[in-house]
Short mmCIF file of C-alpha atoms and ligand atoms in Angstrom, two decimals:
data_model
loop_
_atom_site.label_atom_id
_atom_site.label_comp_id
_atom_site.label_asym_id
_atom_site.label_seq_id
_atom_site.Cartn_x
_atom_site.Cartn_y
_atom_site.Cartn_z
CA MET A 261 -8.86 16.48 48.87
CA ARG A 262 -11.11 19.06 50.51
CA LEU A 263 -13.45 20.69 48.03
CA VAL A 264 -16.40 23.06 47.99
CA LEU A 265 -18.95 23.38 45.19
CA LEU A 266 -20.32 26.87 44.87
CA GLY A 267 -23.13 27.97 42.57
CA PRO A 268 -26.75 29.11 42.42
CA PRO A 269 -29.59 26.78 43.43
CA GLY A 270 -30.35 24.48 40.50
CA ALA A 271 -26.81 24.69 39.05
CA GLY A 272 -26.50 20.91 39.33
CA LYS A 273 -24.21 20.98 42.36
CA GLY A 274 -25.75 17.81 43.81
CA THR A 275 -25.13 15.79 40.63
CA GLN A 276 -21.58 17.10 40.31
CA ALA A 277 -20.79 16.52 43.99
CA HIS A 278 -22.01 12.93 43.66
CA GLY A 279 -19.74 12.32 40.64
CA LEU A 280 -16.71 13.95 42.26
CA SER A 281 -17.13 11.98 45.48
CA LYS A 282 -16.99 8.75 43.40
CA GLN A 283 -14.08 9.97 41.27
CA TYR A 284 -11.88 10.98 44.20
CA HIS A 285 -13.24 8.55 46.86
CA ILE A 286 -14.19 11.36 49.19
CA ALA A 287 -17.32 11.97 51.26
CA GLN A 288 -20.15 14.02 49.77
CA ILE A 289 -21.73 16.42 52.22
CA SER A 290 -24.89 18.17 51.09
CA THR A 291 -26.41 20.41 53.74
CA GLY A 292 -29.69 20.53 51.74
CA ASP A 293 -29.89 16.70 51.77
CA ILE A 294 -29.07 16.54 55.49
CA PHE A 295 -31.83 19.07 56.21
CA ARG A 296 -34.39 17.27 54.01
CA GLN A 297 -33.58 14.04 55.82
CA HIS A 298 -34.21 15.70 59.20
CA ILE A 299 -37.55 17.07 57.95
CA LYS A 300 -38.57 13.64 56.64
CA GLN A 301 -37.69 12.02 59.98
CA ASN A 302 -39.42 14.84 61.87
CA THR A 303 -36.46 15.38 64.21
CA GLU A 304 -36.18 18.42 66.51
CA LEU A 305 -33.85 20.05 63.97
CA GLY A 306 -36.24 19.10 61.16
CA LYS A 307 -39.11 20.91 62.90
CA LYS A 308 -36.97 24.02 63.36
CA ILE A 309 -35.76 24.27 59.78
CA GLN A 310 -38.80 23.24 57.71
CA VAL A 311 -40.10 26.78 57.39
CA TYR A 312 -36.77 28.00 55.98
CA LEU A 313 -36.63 25.27 53.35
CA ASP A 314 -40.29 25.73 52.33
CA GLN A 315 -39.78 29.44 51.87
CA GLY A 316 -36.45 29.01 50.10
CA ILE A 317 -34.59 31.14 52.62
CA LEU A 318 -31.33 30.34 54.38
CA VAL A 319 -31.26 28.38 57.61
CA PRO A 320 -29.50 30.49 60.29
CA ASP A 321 -25.71 30.17 60.24
CA GLU A 322 -25.38 28.74 63.80
CA LEU A 323 -27.66 25.78 62.95
CA VAL A 324 -25.92 25.00 59.65
CA ASN A 325 -22.43 25.42 61.08
CA HIS A 326 -23.18 22.99 63.89
CA VAL A 327 -24.54 20.34 61.49
CA VAL A 328 -21.44 20.66 59.28
CA GLU A 329 -19.00 20.59 62.18
CA VAL A 330 -20.52 17.35 63.49
CA ARG A 331 -20.56 15.80 60.01
CA LEU A 332 -16.93 16.67 59.25
CA LEU A 333 -15.80 14.79 62.37
CA GLN A 334 -17.10 11.51 60.96
CA GLU A 335 -14.63 8.86 59.87
CA ASP A 336 -15.49 8.98 56.15
CA CYS A 337 -14.29 12.61 55.95
CA LYS A 338 -10.71 11.71 56.94
CA ASN A 339 -9.78 11.04 53.31
CA GLY A 340 -11.29 14.30 52.15
CA PHE A 341 -14.76 15.58 51.26
CA ILE A 342 -16.78 17.66 48.90
CA LEU A 343 -19.15 20.17 50.43
CA ASP A 344 -22.22 20.87 48.31
CA GLY A 345 -24.33 23.82 49.43
CA PHE A 346 -21.98 24.93 52.21
CA PRO A 347 -20.69 27.56 52.83
CA ARG A 348 -23.43 29.86 51.55
CA THR A 349 -22.47 32.96 53.52
CA ILE A 350 -19.20 34.64 54.53
CA PRO A 351 -19.79 33.79 58.26
CA GLN A 352 -20.17 30.11 57.24
CA ALA A 353 -16.86 30.28 55.34
CA GLU A 354 -15.27 31.76 58.43
CA ALA A 355 -16.79 29.04 60.59
CA LEU A 356 -15.00 26.46 58.41
CA ILE A 357 -11.71 28.19 59.20
CA SER A 358 -12.55 28.13 62.92
CA MET A 359 -13.16 24.38 62.60
CA GLY A 360 -9.55 24.11 61.41
CA ILE A 361 -10.55 23.18 57.86
CA ASP A 362 -8.14 24.15 55.11
CA LEU A 363 -9.82 23.89 51.70
CA ASP A 364 -7.86 22.82 48.63
CA ARG A 365 -10.22 24.10 45.93
CA VAL A 366 -13.57 25.86 45.58
CA ILE A 367 -15.34 25.07 42.31
CA ASN A 368 -17.73 27.77 41.19
CA VAL A 369 -20.39 26.42 38.80
CA ASP A 370 -21.58 29.42 36.81
CA VAL A 371 -25.13 29.32 35.36
CA PRO A 372 -27.27 32.33 34.27
CA ASP A 373 -30.44 33.03 36.27
CA GLU A 374 -32.83 32.51 33.33
CA THR A 375 -31.41 29.01 32.71
CA ILE A 376 -31.90 28.18 36.39
CA ILE A 377 -35.52 29.34 36.27
CA LYS A 378 -36.22 27.14 33.22
CA ARG A 379 -34.50 24.12 34.76
CA MET A 380 -36.09 24.36 38.18
CA GLY A 381 -39.55 25.30 36.90
CA GLY A 382 -39.58 21.99 35.00
CA ARG A 383 -38.85 19.80 38.01
CA ARG A 384 -41.59 17.45 39.24
CA VAL A 385 -41.58 15.00 42.09
CA CYS A 386 -43.77 12.11 43.19
CA PRO A 387 -45.39 13.02 46.55
CA ALA A 388 -45.57 9.32 47.46
CA CYS A 389 -42.14 7.86 46.66
CA GLY A 390 -40.07 11.00 46.08
CA ALA A 391 -38.95 9.98 42.54
CA PRO A 392 -37.71 13.07 40.67
CA TYR A 393 -38.76 13.97 37.09
CA HIS A 394 -38.33 16.88 34.69
CA VAL A 395 -40.78 18.01 32.00
CA ARG A 396 -37.94 18.24 29.43
CA TYR A 397 -34.97 16.19 30.66
CA HIS A 398 -36.55 13.26 32.48
CA LYS A 399 -40.17 12.78 31.47
CA PRO A 400 -42.42 10.20 33.10
CA LYS A 401 -43.99 7.63 30.72
CA HIS A 402 -47.42 9.25 31.21
CA LYS A 403 -47.61 13.02 31.53
CA ASP A 404 -47.47 14.16 35.18
CA ILE A 405 -47.86 10.62 36.57
CA CYS A 406 -45.19 8.75 38.55
CA ASP A 407 -43.78 5.70 36.69
CA GLU A 408 -43.38 3.84 39.98
CA CYS A 409 -46.60 4.45 41.87
CA ASN A 410 -49.06 6.10 39.44
CA GLN A 411 -49.50 9.14 41.67
CA PRO A 412 -49.98 12.60 40.10
CA LEU A 413 -46.65 14.46 40.22
CA ILE A 414 -46.30 17.76 42.04
CA ILE A 415 -43.97 20.78 41.97
CA ARG A 416 -42.00 20.92 45.22
CA GLU A 417 -42.67 24.05 47.26
CA ASP A 418 -39.09 25.27 46.82
CA ASP A 419 -39.22 24.73 43.02
CA GLN A 420 -42.22 27.08 42.54
CA GLU A 421 -41.13 29.95 40.28
CA ALA A 422 -41.64 32.65 42.92
CA THR A 423 -39.56 30.63 45.38
CA VAL A 424 -36.84 30.02 42.81
CA ARG A 425 -36.63 33.76 42.09
CA LYS A 426 -36.38 34.46 45.80
CA ARG A 427 -33.64 31.83 46.21
CA LEU A 428 -31.71 33.43 43.34
CA LEU A 429 -31.97 36.86 44.98
CA ILE A 430 -30.65 35.39 48.22
CA TYR A 431 -27.87 33.66 46.28
CA HIS A 432 -26.78 36.96 44.70
CA GLU A 433 -26.89 38.82 47.97
CA MET A 434 -25.53 36.27 50.47
CA THR A 435 -23.59 33.59 48.57
CA LYS A 436 -22.06 35.32 45.54
CA PRO A 437 -19.66 37.37 47.71
CA LEU A 438 -17.94 34.02 48.42
CA ILE A 439 -16.63 34.03 44.82
CA LYS A 440 -14.45 37.08 45.52
CA TYR A 441 -13.65 35.76 48.99
CA TYR A 442 -12.18 32.50 47.64
CA GLN A 443 -10.64 34.25 44.63
CA SER A 444 -8.63 36.35 47.02
CA LYS A 445 -7.39 33.13 48.66
CA ASN A 446 -6.33 31.81 45.22
CA ILE A 447 -8.33 28.60 45.47
CA LEU A 448 -11.28 29.41 43.18
CA LEU A 449 -11.89 27.56 39.90
CA THR A 450 -14.83 28.70 37.76
CA VAL A 451 -16.52 26.26 35.37
CA GLN A 452 -19.41 27.10 33.03
CA GLY A 453 -22.41 25.05 34.19
CA MET A 454 -24.27 24.98 30.84
CA GLY A 455 -24.69 21.73 28.90
CA ASP A 456 -25.23 18.23 30.21
CA ALA A 457 -24.01 16.93 33.54
CA GLU A 458 -21.28 14.76 32.02
CA GLU A 459 -19.72 17.63 30.07
CA ILE A 460 -19.68 19.80 33.18
CA SER A 461 -18.16 17.01 35.21
CA GLU A 462 -15.36 16.59 32.63
CA LYS A 463 -14.66 20.32 32.77
CA ILE A 464 -14.42 20.22 36.57
CA ILE A 465 -12.08 17.22 36.62
CA GLU A 466 -9.90 18.82 33.95
CA ALA A 467 -9.72 22.10 35.88
CA LEU A 468 -8.85 20.25 39.10
CA GLY A 469 -6.15 18.27 37.29
CA GLU A 470 -4.60 21.39 35.78
CA ASN A 471 -4.56 23.10 39.14
CA ALA A 472 -3.56 20.17 41.32
P1 AMP B 605 -30.11 22.88 48.53
O1 AMP B 605 -30.61 21.50 48.37
O2 AMP B 605 -28.61 22.96 48.68
O3 AMP B 605 -30.60 23.83 47.47
O4 AMP B 605 -30.68 23.43 49.93
C1 AMP B 605 -32.07 23.47 50.19
C2 AMP B 605 -32.36 24.46 51.30
O5 AMP B 605 -31.67 24.08 52.50
C3 AMP B 605 -31.92 25.89 51.03
O6 AMP B 605 -32.86 26.62 50.28
C4 AMP B 605 -31.80 26.42 52.46
O7 AMP B 605 -33.08 26.69 53.02
C5 AMP B 605 -31.23 25.23 53.22
N1 AMP B 605 -29.75 25.23 53.20
C6 AMP B 605 -28.93 24.29 52.64
N2 AMP B 605 -27.64 24.60 52.83
C7 AMP B 605 -27.63 25.75 53.53
C8 AMP B 605 -26.60 26.60 54.04
N3 AMP B 605 -25.30 26.32 53.84
N4 AMP B 605 -26.98 27.72 54.72
C9 AMP B 605 -28.26 28.01 54.94
N5 AMP B 605 -29.29 27.28 54.47
C10 AMP B 605 -28.98 26.15 53.78
#
């Protein structure tokens, strides 16, 4: 099974991709996670892309396409995969075709902008151990303090409200055209991304089952 998860930043694509990769025994490929890993390890690629991630803007297509092409050649993708956060532009979708990849389904997780802003604005992270929190959905035991290492929590640069709004604008301009693109190929499934992660996951699995 070769799947893509499409949706605005903060739609919960990462959580859904994780669940689907377990459900269908396929590899989960998150370009955002790959990039964050490079930044953490201070690799050459990490140094090049940090500024894009901090500002919430898209990494240039050539860099992303290369990373994905290399990743898709790995053994664990033979059985299938779920791409989370790629493609994000029409040229990236076309690069997938050039790589000889035939997608089975593209799942579009639909969430209104204002919901995204509320969700992402509430995210907190521990600067020391990286543990994630949320002011409403996953509170630390003591307000704004990490449960694990007692450090004051921070708002990640790309979760700042101004950055989130910018990322949403970029999503509307660059990524949303992919909805029509995949609709015209008859492989798009749209699922409402409101509610808790489990409900959304059930909706996705049901839609995939109905359209298998
Ligand atoms: P994510 O975790 O998917 O929200 O991605 C975090 C950041 O990584 C994005 O804001 C972009 O800067 C970069 N990024 C991830 N995937 C892509 C992609 N397919 N194209 C361009 N930039 C990307």
